[in-house]
PDB file of C-alpha atoms in Angstrom:
ATOM      1  CA  MET A  23     120.189 155.085  90.081  1.00 53.00           C
ATOM      2  CA  GLY A  24     121.725 158.161  90.426  1.00 58.00           C
ATOM      3  CA  THR A  25     124.853 158.805  92.698  1.00 62.00           C
ATOM      4  CA  PRO A  26     122.543 160.138  95.947  1.00 64.00           C
ATOM      5  CA  SER A  27     120.332 156.986  95.922  1.00 68.00           C
ATOM      6  CA  ILE A  28     123.470 154.735  96.142  1.00 69.00           C
ATOM      7  CA  PHE A  29     125.193 157.237  99.060  1.00 64.00           C
ATOM      8  CA  ILE A  30     121.839 156.533 100.792  1.00 71.00           C
ATOM      9  CA  ILE A  31     122.014 152.811 100.469  1.00 70.00           C
ATOM     10  CA  LEU A  32     125.790 152.855 101.439  1.00 66.00           C
ATOM     11  CA  ILE A  33     124.694 154.484 104.732  1.00 71.00           C
ATOM     12  CA  LEU A  34     121.704 152.504 105.312  1.00 67.00           C
ATOM     13  CA  LEU A  35     124.117 149.324 105.084  1.00 66.00           C
ATOM     14  CA  SER A  36     126.907 150.698 107.134  1.00 66.00           C
ATOM     15  CA  PHE A  37     124.261 151.217 109.967  1.00 62.00           C
ATOM     16  CA  ASN A  38     123.135 147.539 109.766  1.00 58.00           C
ATOM     17  CA  PHE A  39     127.164 146.316 110.057  1.00 54.00           C
ATOM     18  CA  THR A  40     127.607 148.787 112.788  1.00 52.00           C
ATOM     19  CA  SER A  41     124.722 146.988 115.128  1.00 49.00           C
ATOM     20  CA  ILE A  42     126.033 143.778 114.284  1.00 49.00           C
ATOM     21  CA  SER A  43     129.522 144.530 115.790  1.00 50.00           C
ATOM     22  CA  HIS A  44     128.334 146.302 119.126  1.00 51.00           C
ATOM     23  CA  ALA A  45     126.052 143.287 119.507  1.00 55.00           C
ATOM     24  CA  GLY A  46     129.459 141.166 120.273  1.00 58.00           C
ATOM     25  CA  SER A  47     131.043 144.128 122.360  1.00 71.00           C
ATOM     26  CA  THR A  48     132.399 143.701 125.895  1.00 81.00           C
ATOM     27  CA  ILE A  49     129.719 144.447 128.609  1.00 83.00           C
ATOM     28  CA  TYR A  50     130.991 145.673 132.071  1.00 83.00           C
ATOM     29  CA  LYS A  51     128.875 144.824 135.389  1.00 86.00           C
ATOM     30  CA  HIS A  52     129.396 147.345 138.135  1.00 84.00           C
ATOM     31  CA  VAL A  53     127.752 147.163 141.840  1.00 85.00           C
ATOM     32  CA  ASP A  54     127.929 150.387 143.557  1.00 85.00           C
ATOM     33  CA  LYS A  55     127.990 151.013 147.643  1.00 85.00           C
ATOM     34  CA  ASP A  56     124.089 150.799 147.863  1.00 86.00           C
ATOM     35  CA  GLY A  57     123.907 147.489 145.878  1.00 83.00           C
ATOM     36  CA  ASN A  58     122.516 148.721 142.789  1.00 85.00           C
ATOM     37  CA  ILE A  59     124.065 146.695 139.520  1.00 82.00           C
ATOM     38  CA  THR A  60     124.840 148.843 136.088  1.00 83.00           C
ATOM     39  CA  PHE A  61     125.349 147.057 133.416  1.00 80.00           C
ATOM     40  CA  THR A  62     127.110 149.294 130.245  1.00 83.00           C
ATOM     41  CA  ASN A  63     128.875 148.639 127.675  1.00 83.00           C
ATOM     42  CA  ARG A  64     131.559 151.172 128.635  1.00 83.00           C
ATOM     43  CA  PRO A  65     134.649 150.557 130.827  1.00 84.00           C
ATOM     44  CA  ILE A  66     133.781 151.719 134.215  1.00 82.00           C
ATOM     45  CA  THR A  67     136.217 152.398 137.100  1.00 83.00           C
ATOM     46  CA  GLY A  68     135.695 149.196 139.621  1.00 82.00           C
ATOM     47  CA  GLY A  69     133.203 147.584 136.843  1.00 83.00           C
ATOM     48  CA  GLN A  70     133.775 143.684 136.211  1.00 83.00           C
ATOM     49  CA  LYS A  71     134.298 142.824 132.757  1.00 83.00           C
ATOM     50  CA  LEU A  72     132.001 140.479 131.152  1.00 78.00           C
ATOM     51  CA  GLN A  73     132.267 138.067 128.125  1.00 68.00           C
ATOM     52  CA  SER A  74     129.473 138.708 125.710  1.00 59.00           C
ATOM     53  CA  ALA A  75     127.254 135.553 124.353  1.00 54.00           C
ATOM     54  CA  LEU A  76     129.047 135.951 121.122  1.00 55.00           C
ATOM     55  CA  GLN A  77     132.444 135.827 122.120  1.00 54.00           C
ATOM     56  CA  SER A  78     131.873 133.035 124.625  1.00 53.00           C
ATOM     57  CA  TYR A  79     129.928 130.890 121.930  1.00 56.00           C
ATOM     58  CA  ARG A  80     131.720 127.656 121.200  1.00 61.00           C
ATOM     59  CA  PRO A  81     129.851 125.246 118.813  1.00 61.00           C
ATOM     60  CA  HIS A  82     129.729 121.631 120.310  1.00 61.00           C
ATOM     61  CA  THR A  83     131.885 119.638 118.423  1.00 66.00           C
ATOM     62  CA  SER A  84     131.315 116.066 119.542  1.00 67.00           C
ATOM     63  CA  SER A  85     128.305 114.269 120.502  1.00 64.00           C
ATOM     64  CA  PRO A  86     127.793 113.265 124.373  1.00 65.00           C
ATOM     65  CA  LYS A  87     129.430 109.905 125.156  1.00 68.00           C
ATOM     66  CA  THR A  88     127.400 107.108 127.144  1.00 64.00           C
ATOM     67  CA  LEU A  89     128.672 106.406 130.826  1.00 66.00           C
ATOM     68  CA  ASN A  90     129.894 103.164 131.275  1.00 68.00           C
ATOM     69  CA  HIS A  91     127.993 103.214 134.598  1.00 69.00           C
ATOM     70  CA  PHE A  92     124.746 104.464 132.835  1.00 69.00           C
ATOM     71  CA  PRO A  93     122.227 102.183 133.503  1.00 70.00           C
ATOM     72  CA  LYS A  94     121.068  99.478 131.030  1.00 73.00           C
ATOM     73  CA  GLU A  95     117.515  97.477 130.928  1.00 74.00           C
ATOM     74  CA  ASN A  96     117.997  93.863 130.551  1.00 82.00           C
ATOM     75  CA  ALA A  97     116.450  92.204 127.634  1.00 82.00           C
ATOM     76  CA  ASN A  98     113.695  90.546 129.938  1.00 87.00           C
ATOM     77  CA  ILE A  99     112.301  93.789 131.095  1.00 87.00           C
ATOM     78  CA  GLN A 100     112.585  95.871 127.715  1.00 86.00           C
ATOM     79  CA  ASN A 101     110.582  92.612 126.136  1.00 88.00           C
ATOM     80  CA  LYS A 102     107.904  92.903 128.837  1.00 90.00           C
ATOM     81  CA  ARG A 103     107.943  96.847 127.832  1.00 90.00           C
ATOM     82  CA  ASP A 104     107.728  95.972 124.212  1.00 90.00           C
ATOM     83  CA  ILE A 105     104.784  93.760 124.892  1.00 92.00           C
ATOM     84  CA  LYS A 106     103.150  96.207 126.695  1.00 93.00           C
ATOM     85  CA  ARG A 107     103.232  98.916 124.294  1.00 92.00           C
ATOM     86  CA  ARG A 108     102.149  96.563 121.162  1.00 92.00           C
ATOM     87  CA  THR A 109      98.920  95.481 123.512  1.00 93.00           C
ATOM     88  CA  ILE A 110      98.306  99.191 124.603  1.00 93.00           C
ATOM     89  CA  LEU A 111      98.886 100.150 120.439  1.00 92.00           C
ATOM     90  CA  GLU A 112      96.457  97.198 119.161  1.00 93.00           C
ATOM     91  CA  HIS A 113      93.791  98.381 121.603  1.00 94.00           C
ATOM     92  CA  GLU A 114      94.085 101.709 120.261  1.00 93.00           C
ATOM     93  CA  LEU A 115      93.808 101.111 116.704  1.00 92.00           C
ATOM     94  CA  ALA A 116      90.825  98.899 117.594  1.00 93.00           C
ATOM     95  CA  THR A 117      88.897 101.710 119.134  1.00 93.00           C
ATOM     96  CA  GLU A 118      89.672 103.996 116.054  1.00 93.00           C
ATOM     97  CA  MET A 119      88.708 101.442 113.837  1.00 93.00           C
ATOM     98  CA  ARG A 120      85.567 101.162 115.640  1.00 94.00           C
ATOM     99  CA  LEU A 121      84.999 105.031 115.970  1.00 92.00           C
ATOM    100  CA  LEU A 122      86.043 105.346 112.011  1.00 91.00           C
ATOM    101  CA  SER A 123      83.275 102.868 111.555  1.00 92.00           C
ATOM    102  CA  GLU A 124      80.749 104.532 113.033  1.00 92.00           C
ATOM    103  CA  THR A 125      81.538 108.117 111.741  1.00 89.00           C
ATOM    104  CA  GLN A 126      81.530 106.525 108.328  1.00 90.00           C
ATOM    105  CA  LYS A 127      77.907 104.889 108.941  1.00 90.00           C
ATOM    106  CA  ASN A 128      76.547 108.267 110.601  1.00 86.00           C
ATOM    107  CA  LEU A 129      77.808 109.981 107.671  1.00 85.00           C
ATOM    108  CA  ALA A 130      76.351 107.675 105.010  1.00 84.00           C
ATOM    109  CA  ILE A 131      72.814 108.590 106.718  1.00 82.00           C
ATOM    110  CA  LEU A 132      73.325 112.172 106.591  1.00 79.00           C
ATOM    111  CA  GLN A 133      74.679 112.436 102.834  1.00 75.00           C
ATOM    112  CA  HIS A 134      71.837 110.335 101.959  1.00 73.00           C
ATOM    113  CA  ASP A 135      69.072 112.815 103.342  1.00 69.00           C
ATOM    114  CA  HIS A 136      70.407 116.187 103.433  1.00 57.00           C
ATOM    115  CA  GLU A 137      67.567 118.691 103.694  1.00 65.00           C
ATOM    116  CA  ASN A 138      69.248 122.015 105.590  1.00 64.00           C
ATOM    117  CA  SER A 139      72.382 123.864 106.252  1.00 62.00           C
ATOM    118  CA  LEU A 140      72.274 122.370 109.720  1.00 70.00           C
ATOM    119  CA  GLN A 141      72.899 118.785 108.448  1.00 76.00           C
ATOM    120  CA  ASN A 142      75.475 120.223 106.130  1.00 79.00           C
ATOM    121  CA  GLU A 143      77.638 121.459 108.857  1.00 81.00           C
ATOM    122  CA  LYS A 144      77.359 118.242 110.428  1.00 83.00           C
ATOM    123  CA  ILE A 145      78.967 116.421 107.467  1.00 83.00           C
ATOM    124  CA  LYS A 146      81.657 118.850 107.260  1.00 86.00           C
ATOM    125  CA  GLN A 147      82.269 117.623 110.793  1.00 88.00           C
ATOM    126  CA  LEU A 148      81.817 114.418 110.177  1.00 87.00           C
ATOM    127  CA  GLN A 149      83.979 114.115 107.382  1.00 90.00           C
ATOM    128  CA  SER A 150      86.448 116.108 109.199  1.00 92.00           C
ATOM    129  CA  LYS A 151      86.138 113.355 112.083  1.00 91.00           C
ATOM    130  CA  LEU A 152      86.605 110.483 109.593  1.00 91.00           C
ATOM    131  CA  HIS A 153      89.784 111.949 108.250  1.00 92.00           C
ATOM    132  CA  ARG A 154      90.994 112.134 111.940  1.00 92.00           C
ATOM    133  CA  HIS A 155      90.336 108.892 112.777  1.00 91.00           C
ATOM    134  CA  ASN A 156      92.033 107.584 109.339  1.00 92.00           C
ATOM    135  CA  ASN A 157      95.381 109.565 110.124  1.00 92.00           C
ATOM    136  CA  ASN A 158      95.110 108.064 113.578  1.00 91.00           C
ATOM    137  CA  ILE A 159      94.730 104.543 112.033  1.00 91.00           C
ATOM    138  CA  THR A 160      97.829 105.276 109.843  1.00 92.00           C
ATOM    139  CA  ALA A 161      99.975 106.462 112.365  1.00 91.00           C
ATOM    140  CA  LEU A 162      99.077 103.435 114.842  1.00 90.00           C
ATOM    141  CA  LYS A 163      99.817 100.667 112.268  1.00 91.00           C
ATOM    142  CA  MET A 164     103.358 102.522 111.579  1.00 91.00           C
ATOM    143  CA  GLU A 165     104.238 102.432 115.505  1.00 89.00           C
ATOM    144  CA  LEU A 166     103.225  98.859 115.660  1.00 89.00           C
ATOM    145  CA  THR A 167     105.486  98.078 112.230  1.00 89.00           C
ATOM    146  CA  LYS A 168     108.461  99.554 114.504  1.00 86.00           C
ATOM    147  CA  LEU A 169     108.064  96.917 117.346  1.00 81.00           C
TER     148      LEU A 169
END
């Protein structure tokens, strides 16, 4: 690598760093007598100095605190909700297991008697459906174990 190529690389790197420094520069807002609003990075007479996003960013250091007057559910209401949720999840699980069984039967019939490419496409669709039902059953069982 010769001196000219190093020089070119240094110039390109300096352009990169100057764009970063301009990103945090001060912005000025000016409203003229007709109500037109102009934003610029140069100081302008009668303009209002605005803070840029980089300068005003402050990382949040503490987690939000729960208010003492924040409403809390009593145990009875929460238990009723949990029971209803469990019932819904169990119903969904039963439905998914039924659909899985039906899909397995249909797939077995088609795989036993595959004649043309149309049935091959149907087999692929049923295999995809079978995989989706298996994933749904796994997810529902995981949700039920959390209750």
